[in-house]
Coordinates of C-alpha atoms (C1' of nucleotides) in Angstrom, one line a residue:
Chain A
X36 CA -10.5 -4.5 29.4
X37 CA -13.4 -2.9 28.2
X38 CA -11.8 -1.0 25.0
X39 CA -9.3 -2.7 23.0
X40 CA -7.7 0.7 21.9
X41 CA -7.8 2.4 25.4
X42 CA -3.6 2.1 25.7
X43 CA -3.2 3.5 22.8
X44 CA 0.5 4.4 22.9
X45 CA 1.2 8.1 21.4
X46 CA 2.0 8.8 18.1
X47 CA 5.9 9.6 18.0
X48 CA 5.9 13.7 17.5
X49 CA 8.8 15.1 15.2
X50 CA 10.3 11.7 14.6
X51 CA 10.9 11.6 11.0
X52 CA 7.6 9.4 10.4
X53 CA 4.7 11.3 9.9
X54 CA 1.7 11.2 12.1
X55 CA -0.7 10.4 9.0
X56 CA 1.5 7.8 8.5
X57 CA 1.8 6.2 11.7
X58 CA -2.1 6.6 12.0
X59 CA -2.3 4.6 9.1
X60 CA -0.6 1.8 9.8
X61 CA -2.2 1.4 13.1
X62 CA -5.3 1.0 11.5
X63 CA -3.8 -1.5 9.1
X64 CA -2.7 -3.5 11.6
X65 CA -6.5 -3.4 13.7
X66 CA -7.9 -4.7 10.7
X67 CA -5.6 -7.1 9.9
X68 CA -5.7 -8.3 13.2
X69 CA -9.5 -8.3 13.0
X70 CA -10.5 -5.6 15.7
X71 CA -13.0 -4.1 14.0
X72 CA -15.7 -7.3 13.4
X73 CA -16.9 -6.9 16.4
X74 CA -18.5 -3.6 15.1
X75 CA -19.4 -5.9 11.9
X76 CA -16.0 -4.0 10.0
X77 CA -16.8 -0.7 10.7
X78 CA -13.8 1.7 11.7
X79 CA -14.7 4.1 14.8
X80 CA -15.9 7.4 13.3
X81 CA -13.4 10.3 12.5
X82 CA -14.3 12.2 15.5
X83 CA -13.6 9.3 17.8
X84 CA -10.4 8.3 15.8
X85 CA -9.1 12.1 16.6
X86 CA -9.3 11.4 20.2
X87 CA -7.7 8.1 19.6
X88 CA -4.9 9.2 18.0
X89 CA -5.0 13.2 19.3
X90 CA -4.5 14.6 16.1
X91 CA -7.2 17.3 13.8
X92 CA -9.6 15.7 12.3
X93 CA -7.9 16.2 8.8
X94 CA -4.7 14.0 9.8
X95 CA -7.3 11.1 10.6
X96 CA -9.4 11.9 7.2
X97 CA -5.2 11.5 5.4
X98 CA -4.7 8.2 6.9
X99 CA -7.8 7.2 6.1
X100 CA -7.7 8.4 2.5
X101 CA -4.4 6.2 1.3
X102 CA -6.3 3.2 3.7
X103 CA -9.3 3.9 1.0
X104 CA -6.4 4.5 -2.0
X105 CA -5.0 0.5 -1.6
X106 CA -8.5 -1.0 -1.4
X107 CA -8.5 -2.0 2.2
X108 CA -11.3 0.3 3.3
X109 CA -14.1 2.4 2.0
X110 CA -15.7 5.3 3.1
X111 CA -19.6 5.9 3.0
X112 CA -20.3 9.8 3.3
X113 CA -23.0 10.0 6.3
X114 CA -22.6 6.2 7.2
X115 CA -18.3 5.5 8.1
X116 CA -15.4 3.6 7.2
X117 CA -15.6 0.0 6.3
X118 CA -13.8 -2.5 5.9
X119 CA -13.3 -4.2 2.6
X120 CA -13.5 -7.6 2.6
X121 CA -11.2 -9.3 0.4
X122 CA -11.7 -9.6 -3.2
X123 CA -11.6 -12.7 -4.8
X124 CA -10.8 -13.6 -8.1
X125 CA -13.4 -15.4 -10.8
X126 CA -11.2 -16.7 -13.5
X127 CA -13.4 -17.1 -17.1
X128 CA -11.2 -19.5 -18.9
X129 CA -12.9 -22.2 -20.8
X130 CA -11.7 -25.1 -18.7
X131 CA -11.7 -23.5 -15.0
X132 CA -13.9 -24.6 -12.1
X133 CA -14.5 -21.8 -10.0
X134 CA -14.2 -24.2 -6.7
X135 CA -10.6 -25.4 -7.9
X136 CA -9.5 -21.8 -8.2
X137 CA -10.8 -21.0 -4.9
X138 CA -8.8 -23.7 -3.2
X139 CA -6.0 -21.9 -4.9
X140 CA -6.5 -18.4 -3.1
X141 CA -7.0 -20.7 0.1
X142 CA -10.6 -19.9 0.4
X143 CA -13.7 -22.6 0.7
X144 CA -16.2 -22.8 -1.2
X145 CA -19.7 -24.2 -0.8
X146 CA -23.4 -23.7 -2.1
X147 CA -26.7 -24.4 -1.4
X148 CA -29.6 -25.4 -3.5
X149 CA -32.3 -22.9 -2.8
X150 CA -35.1 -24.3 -5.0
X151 CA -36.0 -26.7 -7.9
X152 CA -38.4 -25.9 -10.1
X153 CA -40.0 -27.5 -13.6
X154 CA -40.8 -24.3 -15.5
X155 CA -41.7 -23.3 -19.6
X156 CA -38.4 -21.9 -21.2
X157 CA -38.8 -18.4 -21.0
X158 CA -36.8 -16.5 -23.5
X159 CA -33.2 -15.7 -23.0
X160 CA -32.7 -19.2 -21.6
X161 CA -34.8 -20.6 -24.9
X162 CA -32.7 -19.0 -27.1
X163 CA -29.0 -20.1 -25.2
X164 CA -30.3 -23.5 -25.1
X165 CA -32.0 -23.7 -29.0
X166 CA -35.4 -25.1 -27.7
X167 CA -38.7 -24.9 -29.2
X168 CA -41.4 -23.0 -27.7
X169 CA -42.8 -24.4 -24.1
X170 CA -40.5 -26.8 -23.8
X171 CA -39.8 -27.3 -20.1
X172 CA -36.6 -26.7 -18.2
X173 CA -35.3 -26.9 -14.9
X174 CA -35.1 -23.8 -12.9
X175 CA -32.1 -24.6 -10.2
X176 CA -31.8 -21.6 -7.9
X177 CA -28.4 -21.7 -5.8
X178 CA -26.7 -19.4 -3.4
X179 CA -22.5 -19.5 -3.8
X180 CA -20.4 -19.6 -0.2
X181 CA -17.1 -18.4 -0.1
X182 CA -15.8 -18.8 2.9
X183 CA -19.0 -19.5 4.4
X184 CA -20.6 -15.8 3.5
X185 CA -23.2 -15.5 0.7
X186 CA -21.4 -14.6 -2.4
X187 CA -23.3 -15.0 -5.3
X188 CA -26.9 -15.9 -6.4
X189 CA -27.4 -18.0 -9.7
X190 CA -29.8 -19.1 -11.5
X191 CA -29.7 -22.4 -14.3
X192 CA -31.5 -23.5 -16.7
X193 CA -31.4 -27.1 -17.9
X194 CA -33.3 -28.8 -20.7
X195 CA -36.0 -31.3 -19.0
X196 CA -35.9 -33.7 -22.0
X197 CA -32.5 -34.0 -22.1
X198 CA -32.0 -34.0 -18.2
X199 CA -35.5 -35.6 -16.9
X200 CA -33.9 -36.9 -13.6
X201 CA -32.0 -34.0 -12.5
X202 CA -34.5 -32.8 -10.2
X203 CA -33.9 -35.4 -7.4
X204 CA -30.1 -35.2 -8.2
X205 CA -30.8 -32.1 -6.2
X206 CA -32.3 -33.9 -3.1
X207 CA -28.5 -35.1 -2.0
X208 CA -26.3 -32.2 -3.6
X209 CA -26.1 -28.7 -3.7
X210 CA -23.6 -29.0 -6.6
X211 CA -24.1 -28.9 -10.4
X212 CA -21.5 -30.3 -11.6
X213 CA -22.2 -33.5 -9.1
X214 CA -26.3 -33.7 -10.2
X215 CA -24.8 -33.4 -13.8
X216 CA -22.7 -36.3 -13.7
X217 CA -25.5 -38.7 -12.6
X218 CA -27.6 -37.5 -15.2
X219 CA -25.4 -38.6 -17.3
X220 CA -22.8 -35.0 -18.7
X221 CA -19.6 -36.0 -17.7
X222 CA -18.0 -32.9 -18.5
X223 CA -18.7 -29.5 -19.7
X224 CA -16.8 -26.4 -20.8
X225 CA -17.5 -22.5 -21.1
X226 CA -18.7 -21.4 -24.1
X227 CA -20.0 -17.8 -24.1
X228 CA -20.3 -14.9 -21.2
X229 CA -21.9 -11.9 -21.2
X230 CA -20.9 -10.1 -18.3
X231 CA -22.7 -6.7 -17.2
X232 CA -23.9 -4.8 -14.2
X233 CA -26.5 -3.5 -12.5
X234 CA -28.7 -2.0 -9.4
X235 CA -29.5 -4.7 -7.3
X236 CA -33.0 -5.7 -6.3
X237 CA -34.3 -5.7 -2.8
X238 CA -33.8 -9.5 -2.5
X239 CA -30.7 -9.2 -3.9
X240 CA -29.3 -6.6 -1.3
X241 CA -30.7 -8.6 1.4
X242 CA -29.1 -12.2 0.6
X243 CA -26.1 -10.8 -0.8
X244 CA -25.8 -8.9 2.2
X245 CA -25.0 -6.0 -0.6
X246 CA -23.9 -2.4 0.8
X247 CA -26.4 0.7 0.3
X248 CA -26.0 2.1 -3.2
X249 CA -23.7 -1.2 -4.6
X250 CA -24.2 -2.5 -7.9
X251 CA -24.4 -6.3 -8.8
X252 CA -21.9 -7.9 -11.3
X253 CA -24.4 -10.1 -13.6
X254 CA -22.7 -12.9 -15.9
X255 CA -25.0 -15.2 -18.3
X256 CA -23.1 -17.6 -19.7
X257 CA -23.7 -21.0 -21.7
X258 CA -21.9 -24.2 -20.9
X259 CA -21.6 -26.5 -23.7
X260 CA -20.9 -30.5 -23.5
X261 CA -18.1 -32.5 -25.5
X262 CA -20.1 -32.0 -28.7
X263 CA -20.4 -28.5 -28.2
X264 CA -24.6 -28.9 -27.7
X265 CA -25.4 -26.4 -25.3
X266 CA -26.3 -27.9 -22.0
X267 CA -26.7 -24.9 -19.5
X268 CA -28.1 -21.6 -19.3
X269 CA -26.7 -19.9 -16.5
X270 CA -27.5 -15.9 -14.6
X271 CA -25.1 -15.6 -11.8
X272 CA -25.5 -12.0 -9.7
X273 CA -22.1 -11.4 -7.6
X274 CA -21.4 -8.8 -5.2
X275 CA -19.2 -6.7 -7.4
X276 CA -17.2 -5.2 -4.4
X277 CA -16.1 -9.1 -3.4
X278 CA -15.0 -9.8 -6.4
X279 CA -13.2 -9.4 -10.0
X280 CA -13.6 -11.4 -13.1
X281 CA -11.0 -12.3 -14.7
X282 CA -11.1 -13.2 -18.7
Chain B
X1301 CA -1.6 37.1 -26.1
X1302 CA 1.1 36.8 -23.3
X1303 CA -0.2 34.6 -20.7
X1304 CA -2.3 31.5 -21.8
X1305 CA -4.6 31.2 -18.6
X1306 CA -5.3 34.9 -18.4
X1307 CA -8.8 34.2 -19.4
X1308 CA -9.3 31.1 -17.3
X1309 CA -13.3 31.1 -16.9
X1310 CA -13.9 31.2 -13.3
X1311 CA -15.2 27.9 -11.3
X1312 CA -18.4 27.3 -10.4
X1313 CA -19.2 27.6 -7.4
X1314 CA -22.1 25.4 -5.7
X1315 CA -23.0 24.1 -8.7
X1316 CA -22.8 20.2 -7.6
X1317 CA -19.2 20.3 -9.4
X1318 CA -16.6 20.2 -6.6
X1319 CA -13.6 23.3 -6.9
X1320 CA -10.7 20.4 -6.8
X1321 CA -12.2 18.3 -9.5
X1322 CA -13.3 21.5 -11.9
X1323 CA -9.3 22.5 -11.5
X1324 CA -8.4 18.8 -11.7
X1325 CA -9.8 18.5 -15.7
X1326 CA -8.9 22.2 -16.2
X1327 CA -5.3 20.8 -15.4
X1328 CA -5.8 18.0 -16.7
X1329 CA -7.4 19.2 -20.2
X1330 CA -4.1 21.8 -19.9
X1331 CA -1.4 18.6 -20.1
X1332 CA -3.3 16.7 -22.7
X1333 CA -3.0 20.1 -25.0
X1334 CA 0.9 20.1 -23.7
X1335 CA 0.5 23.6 -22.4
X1336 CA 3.0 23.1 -20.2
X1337 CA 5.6 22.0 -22.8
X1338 CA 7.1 25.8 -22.8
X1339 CA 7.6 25.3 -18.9
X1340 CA 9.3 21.8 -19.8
X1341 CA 7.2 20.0 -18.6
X1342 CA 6.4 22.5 -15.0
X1343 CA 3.0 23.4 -13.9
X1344 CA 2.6 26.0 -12.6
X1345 CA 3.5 27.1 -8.7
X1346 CA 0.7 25.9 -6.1
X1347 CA 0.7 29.8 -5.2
X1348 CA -0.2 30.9 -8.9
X1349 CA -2.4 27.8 -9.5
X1350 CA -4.3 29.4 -6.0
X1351 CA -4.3 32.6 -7.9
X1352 CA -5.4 31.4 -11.4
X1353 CA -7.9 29.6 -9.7
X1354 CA -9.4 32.1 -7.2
X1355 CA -9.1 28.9 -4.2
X1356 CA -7.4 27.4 -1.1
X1357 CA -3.7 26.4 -1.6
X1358 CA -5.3 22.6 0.2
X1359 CA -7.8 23.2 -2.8
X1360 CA -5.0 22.8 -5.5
X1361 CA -3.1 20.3 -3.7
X1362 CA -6.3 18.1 -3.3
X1363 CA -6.4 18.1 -7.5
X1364 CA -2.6 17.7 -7.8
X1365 CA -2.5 14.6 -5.7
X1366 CA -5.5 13.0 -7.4
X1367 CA -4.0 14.0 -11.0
X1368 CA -0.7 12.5 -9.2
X1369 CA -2.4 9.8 -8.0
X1370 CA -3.4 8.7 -11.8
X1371 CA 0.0 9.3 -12.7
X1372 CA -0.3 12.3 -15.1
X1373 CA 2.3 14.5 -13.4
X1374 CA 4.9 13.6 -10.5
X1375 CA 5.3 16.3 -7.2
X1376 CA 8.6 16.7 -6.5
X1377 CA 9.4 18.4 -3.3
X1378 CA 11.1 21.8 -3.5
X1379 CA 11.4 21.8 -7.3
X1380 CA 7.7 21.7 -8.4
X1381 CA 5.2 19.7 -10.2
X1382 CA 6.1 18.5 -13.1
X1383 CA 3.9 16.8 -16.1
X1384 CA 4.8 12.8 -16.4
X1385 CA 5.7 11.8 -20.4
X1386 CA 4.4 8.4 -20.9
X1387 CA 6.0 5.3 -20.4
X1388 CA 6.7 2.8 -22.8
X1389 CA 6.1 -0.8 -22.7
X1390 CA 9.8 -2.2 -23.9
X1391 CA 8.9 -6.4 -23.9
X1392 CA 11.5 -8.5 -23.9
X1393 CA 10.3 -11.6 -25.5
X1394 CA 13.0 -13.7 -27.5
X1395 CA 11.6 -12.5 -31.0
X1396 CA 9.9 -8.9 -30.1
X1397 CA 11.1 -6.3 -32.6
X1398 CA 10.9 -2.9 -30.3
X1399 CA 9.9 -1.1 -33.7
X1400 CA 6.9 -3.2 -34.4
X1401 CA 5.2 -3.4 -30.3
X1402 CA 6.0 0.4 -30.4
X1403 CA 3.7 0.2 -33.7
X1404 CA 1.1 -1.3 -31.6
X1405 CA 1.5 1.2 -29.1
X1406 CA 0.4 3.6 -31.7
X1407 CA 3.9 5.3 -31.3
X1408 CA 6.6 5.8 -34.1
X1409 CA 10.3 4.7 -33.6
X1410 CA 13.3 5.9 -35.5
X1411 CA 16.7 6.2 -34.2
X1412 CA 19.8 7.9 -35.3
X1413 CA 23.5 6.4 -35.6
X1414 CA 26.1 8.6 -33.9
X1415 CA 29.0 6.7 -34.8
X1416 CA 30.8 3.9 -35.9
X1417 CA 33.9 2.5 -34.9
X1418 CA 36.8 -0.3 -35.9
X1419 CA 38.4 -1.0 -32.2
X1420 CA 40.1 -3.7 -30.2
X1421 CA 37.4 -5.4 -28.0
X1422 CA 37.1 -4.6 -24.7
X1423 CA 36.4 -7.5 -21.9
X1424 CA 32.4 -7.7 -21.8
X1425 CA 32.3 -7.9 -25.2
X1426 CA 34.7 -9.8 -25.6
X1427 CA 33.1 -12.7 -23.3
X1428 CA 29.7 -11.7 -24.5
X1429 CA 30.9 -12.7 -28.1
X1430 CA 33.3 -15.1 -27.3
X1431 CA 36.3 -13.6 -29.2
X1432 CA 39.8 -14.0 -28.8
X1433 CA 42.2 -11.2 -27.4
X1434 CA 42.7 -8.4 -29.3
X1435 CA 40.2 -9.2 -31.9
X1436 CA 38.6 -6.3 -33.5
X1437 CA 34.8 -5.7 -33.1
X1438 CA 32.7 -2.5 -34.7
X1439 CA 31.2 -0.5 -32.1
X1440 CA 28.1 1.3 -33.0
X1441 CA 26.5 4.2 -31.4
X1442 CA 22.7 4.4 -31.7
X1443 CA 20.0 6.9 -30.3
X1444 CA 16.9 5.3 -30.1
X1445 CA 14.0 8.0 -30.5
X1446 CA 10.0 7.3 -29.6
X1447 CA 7.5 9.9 -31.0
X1448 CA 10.9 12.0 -31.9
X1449 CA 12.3 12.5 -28.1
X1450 CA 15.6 11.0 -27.4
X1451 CA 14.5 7.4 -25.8
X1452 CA 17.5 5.2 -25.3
X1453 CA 21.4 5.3 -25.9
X1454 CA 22.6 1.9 -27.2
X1455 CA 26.4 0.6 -28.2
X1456 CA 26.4 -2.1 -29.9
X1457 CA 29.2 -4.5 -30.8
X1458 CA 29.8 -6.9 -33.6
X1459 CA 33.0 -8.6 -34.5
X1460 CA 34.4 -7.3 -37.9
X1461 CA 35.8 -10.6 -39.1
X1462 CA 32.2 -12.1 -39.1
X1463 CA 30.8 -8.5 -40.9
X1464 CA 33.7 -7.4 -42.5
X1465 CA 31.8 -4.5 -44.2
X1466 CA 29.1 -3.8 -41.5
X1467 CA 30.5 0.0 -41.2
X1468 CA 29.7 1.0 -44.7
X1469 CA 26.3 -0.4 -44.3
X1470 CA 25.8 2.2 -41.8
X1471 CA 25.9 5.3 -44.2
X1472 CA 22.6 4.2 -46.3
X1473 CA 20.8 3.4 -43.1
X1474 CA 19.9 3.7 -39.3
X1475 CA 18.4 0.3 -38.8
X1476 CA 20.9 -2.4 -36.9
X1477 CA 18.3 -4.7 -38.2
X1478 CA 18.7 -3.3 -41.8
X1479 CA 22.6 -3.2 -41.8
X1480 CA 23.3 -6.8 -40.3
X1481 CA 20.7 -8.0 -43.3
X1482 CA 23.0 -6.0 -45.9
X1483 CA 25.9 -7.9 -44.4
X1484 CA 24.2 -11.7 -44.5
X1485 CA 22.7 -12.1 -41.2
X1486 CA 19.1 -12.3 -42.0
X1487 CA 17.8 -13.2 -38.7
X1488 CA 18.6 -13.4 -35.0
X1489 CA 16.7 -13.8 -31.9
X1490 CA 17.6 -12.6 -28.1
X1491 CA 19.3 -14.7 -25.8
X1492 CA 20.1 -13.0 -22.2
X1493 CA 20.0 -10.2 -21.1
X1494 CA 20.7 -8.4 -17.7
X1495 CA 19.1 -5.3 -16.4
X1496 CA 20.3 -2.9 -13.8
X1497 CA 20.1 0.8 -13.2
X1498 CA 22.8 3.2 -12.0
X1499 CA 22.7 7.3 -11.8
X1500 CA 23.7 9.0 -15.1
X1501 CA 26.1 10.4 -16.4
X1502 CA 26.4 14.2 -17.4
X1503 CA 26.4 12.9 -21.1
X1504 CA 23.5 11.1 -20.6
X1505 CA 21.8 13.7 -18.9
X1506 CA 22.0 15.9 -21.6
X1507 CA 21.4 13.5 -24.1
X1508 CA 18.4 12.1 -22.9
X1509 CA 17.2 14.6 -21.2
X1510 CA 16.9 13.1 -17.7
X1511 CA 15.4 14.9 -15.0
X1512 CA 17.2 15.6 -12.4
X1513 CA 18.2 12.6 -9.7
X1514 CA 16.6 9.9 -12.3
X1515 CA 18.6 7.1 -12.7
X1516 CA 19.5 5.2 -16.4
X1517 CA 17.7 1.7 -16.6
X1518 CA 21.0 -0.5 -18.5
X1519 CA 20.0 -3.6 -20.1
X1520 CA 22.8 -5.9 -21.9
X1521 CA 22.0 -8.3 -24.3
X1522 CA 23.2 -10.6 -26.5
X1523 CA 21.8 -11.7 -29.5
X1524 CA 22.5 -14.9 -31.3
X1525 CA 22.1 -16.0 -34.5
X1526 CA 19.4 -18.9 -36.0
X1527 CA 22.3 -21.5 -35.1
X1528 CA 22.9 -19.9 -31.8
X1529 CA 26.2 -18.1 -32.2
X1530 CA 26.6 -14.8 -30.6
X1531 CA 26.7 -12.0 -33.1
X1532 CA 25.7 -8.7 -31.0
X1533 CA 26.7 -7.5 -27.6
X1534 CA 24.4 -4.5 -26.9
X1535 CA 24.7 -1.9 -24.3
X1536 CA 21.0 -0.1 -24.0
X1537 CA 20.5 3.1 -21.5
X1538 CA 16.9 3.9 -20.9
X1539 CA 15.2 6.9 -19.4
X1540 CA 13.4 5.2 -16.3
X1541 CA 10.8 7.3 -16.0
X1542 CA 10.2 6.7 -19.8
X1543 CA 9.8 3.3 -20.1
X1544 CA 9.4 -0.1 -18.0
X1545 CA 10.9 -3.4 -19.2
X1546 CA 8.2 -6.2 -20.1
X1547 CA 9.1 -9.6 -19.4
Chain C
dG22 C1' 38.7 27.1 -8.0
dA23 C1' 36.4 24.5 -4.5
dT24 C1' 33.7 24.5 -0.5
dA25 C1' 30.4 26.5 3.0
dT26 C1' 26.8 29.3 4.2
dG27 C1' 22.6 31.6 3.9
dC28 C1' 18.4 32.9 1.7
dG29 C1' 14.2 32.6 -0.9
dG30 C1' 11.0 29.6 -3.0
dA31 C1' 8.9 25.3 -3.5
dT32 C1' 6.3 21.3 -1.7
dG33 C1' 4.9 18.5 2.8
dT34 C1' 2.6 18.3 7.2
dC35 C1' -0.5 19.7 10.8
dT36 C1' -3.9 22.5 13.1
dA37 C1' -8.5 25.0 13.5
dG38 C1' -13.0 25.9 12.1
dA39 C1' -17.0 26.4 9.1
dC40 C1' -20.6 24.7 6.2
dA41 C1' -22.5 21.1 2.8
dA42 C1' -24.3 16.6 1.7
dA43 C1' -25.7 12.1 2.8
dT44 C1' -27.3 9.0 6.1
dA45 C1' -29.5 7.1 10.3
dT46 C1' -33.0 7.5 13.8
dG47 C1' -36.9 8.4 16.2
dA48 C1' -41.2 11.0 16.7
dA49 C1' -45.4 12.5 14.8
dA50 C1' -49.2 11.9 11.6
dG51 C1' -52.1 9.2 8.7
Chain D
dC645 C1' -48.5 -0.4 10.5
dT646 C1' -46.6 2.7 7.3
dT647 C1' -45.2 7.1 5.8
dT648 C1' -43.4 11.7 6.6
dC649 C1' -40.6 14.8 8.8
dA650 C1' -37.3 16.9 11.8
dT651 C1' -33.0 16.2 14.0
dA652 C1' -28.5 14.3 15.1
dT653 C1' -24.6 12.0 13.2
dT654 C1' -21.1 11.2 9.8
dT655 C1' -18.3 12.1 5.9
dG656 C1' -17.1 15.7 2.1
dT657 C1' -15.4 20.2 0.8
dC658 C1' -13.3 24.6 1.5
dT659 C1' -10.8 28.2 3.8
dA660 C1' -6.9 30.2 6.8
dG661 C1' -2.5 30.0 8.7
dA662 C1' 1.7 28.1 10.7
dC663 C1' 5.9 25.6 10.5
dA664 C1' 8.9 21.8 8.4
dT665 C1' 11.7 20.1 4.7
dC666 C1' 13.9 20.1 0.5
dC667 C1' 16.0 22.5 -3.4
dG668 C1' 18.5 25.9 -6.2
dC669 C1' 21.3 29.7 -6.3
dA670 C1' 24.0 33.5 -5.0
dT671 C1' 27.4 34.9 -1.9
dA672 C1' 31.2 34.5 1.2
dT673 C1' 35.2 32.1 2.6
dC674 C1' 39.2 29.3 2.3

DNA sequence: GATATGCGGATGTCTAGACAAATATGAAAG
DNA sequence: CTTTCATATTTGTCTAGACATCCGCATATC
């Protein structure tokens, strides 16, 4: 068939269950089901909803509204309906690793190393990690997967003299924690996060696959080793409509 | 002056601020003042909000359902719209004093004793307290009171051969806590309780002001001393649309 | 006195239509 | 190629009216 929604069955008139209702949950069960990727989660337009369903305009714009009430969709005036994809939930305790917790709300997670670089310290990273003046770092640039769609872009900042083979850790990982470990930091914990929001850059909205007018959710946070010597400077930008922190 | 909205400042009209949202803080500026507290609690009809307002009847209902929505004030069909009091936290930790989380809640707790009773024990407090047939326990009558409104109805039940002189107590003070402290029991922590809800009855109605159809939220407890003997067999009935129990 | 019945008033749902505001798109201009 | 502009599309707000459903209360009936 060419439209998945052409046999439609009628809405039950004078039933008890209202239409707005019944409307509603139709829709909840298309996007459960999935129906709408195909038009990359974006709902049919009100219009053609009213002829789905053969109801005003303002019965679709009710179901629509408690849809948008629990979360699972938004509405963009002049754009559509979208569907939300799920939130997922960033735990800031001082112990958690964010790819443990992940596995816990059944999701994968991944990352790719998108560059490398041997830099000066510029300020806010000098100051987290107590260097001196033009001392070098690494500049580690990675892109965050959750279930295999870009989720977050972060940027760390390691010292050079205290990690001066970390660089070609990066040739065969895309993982911190791994290049870490065989540079010799066995384990780290969280020690301080700043966590604020903003507009998002071009780049940002592009890789992030950001929609129009979203804000990014920015943490910078400093990762301490055993001693409690600060061993990582950290800026991590997240699509703040994919996900919560949680403190 | 006889009306309180007769000079309501008309809305502005095309001024960026949408009609529901002007009358949604004008409402909601209104229950924060307690305007409504001659009513009992009522806003006004949709028809004279349309009229006090110079708009659509769909204009009002589209800022009754978002101030709904937020859970200021509760629709109830055929009867009105009517201003929500706020609900307590009531935790029920082993060691929580209500008095002292109700501090924290920036709320003040008193209570009032309505009586005070020698009687044979009945069964539930009987097993609760693990007393022998025909023993004879005090039964106290409490009103619990939050910000001065009638909160919670309580009977509580000691045994009078353990407090032989627990009644007196009760004419110098309202406190359980206080009284069982005159009569030797200088601590005690909680150790079950159950928690059900049933409809009210007239009594309670009355006394606690119940709006109409809302149920009683019962909890029973027991309370055990520091060596784990039971001392107290309370029967607490809450207001449900008060309060909600914190576990 | 207790129970039905009916009525008015209140909120709930649905339809119909108009205009406003934001967005997307393509054509025209530089 | 980029920018600007006009236009169509889409969602947002507001009005108008009808009927349904639920509630409270007075009245009638048994």
């Amino acid at each position: 068939m060419t439209d998945k929604f052409i046999e439609e069955p009628p809405l039950l008139r004078g039933s008890g269950a209202t239409l707005w209702r019944q409307i509603a949950s139709a829709l909840e069960e298309d996007i459960k089901a999935d129906r709408f990727a195909a038009m990359d989660g974006r709902l049919p337009t009100e219009r053609e909803l009213t002829e789905r369903f053969d109801v005003n305009r303002h019965t679709v714009r009710r179901a629509l509204a408690t849809l948008a009430e629990s979360g699972l969709v938004r509405t963009e005036q002049g754009r559509g309906v979208f569907v939300n994809r799920e939130v997922v939930d960033y735990p800031l305790g001082k112990r958690v690793r964010f790819s443990a917790n992940l596995s816990a709300q059944q999701r994968i997670s991944a990352g790719r190393i998108l560059a490398c670089v041997k830099e000066p310290v510029q300020r806010d990273a000098r100051t987290a990690l107590t260097l001196r003046k033009n001392a070098q770092v690494w500049r580690v640039e990675r892109m965050g997967l959750v279930d295999g769609e870009p989720f977050s872009l972060a940027s760390h900042y390691f010292s050079v003299a205290r990690f001066p083979k970390l660089g070609q850790a990066f040739e065969t990982t895309d993982s911190i924690t791994e290049a870490l470990k065989s540079s010799g930091l066995a384990d780290y914990e969280r020690h301080e996060t700043r966590i604020y929001a903003r507009p998002p850059t071009a780049d940002e909205i592009r890789r992030l696959a950001l929609p129009r007018g979203r804000p990014v959710l920015v943490t910078e946070s400093i990762n301490v080793d055993s001693d409690g010597k600060p061993t990582e400077f950290g800026i991590a930008r997240f699509a703040a409509d994919r996900m919560q922190i949680v403190v």
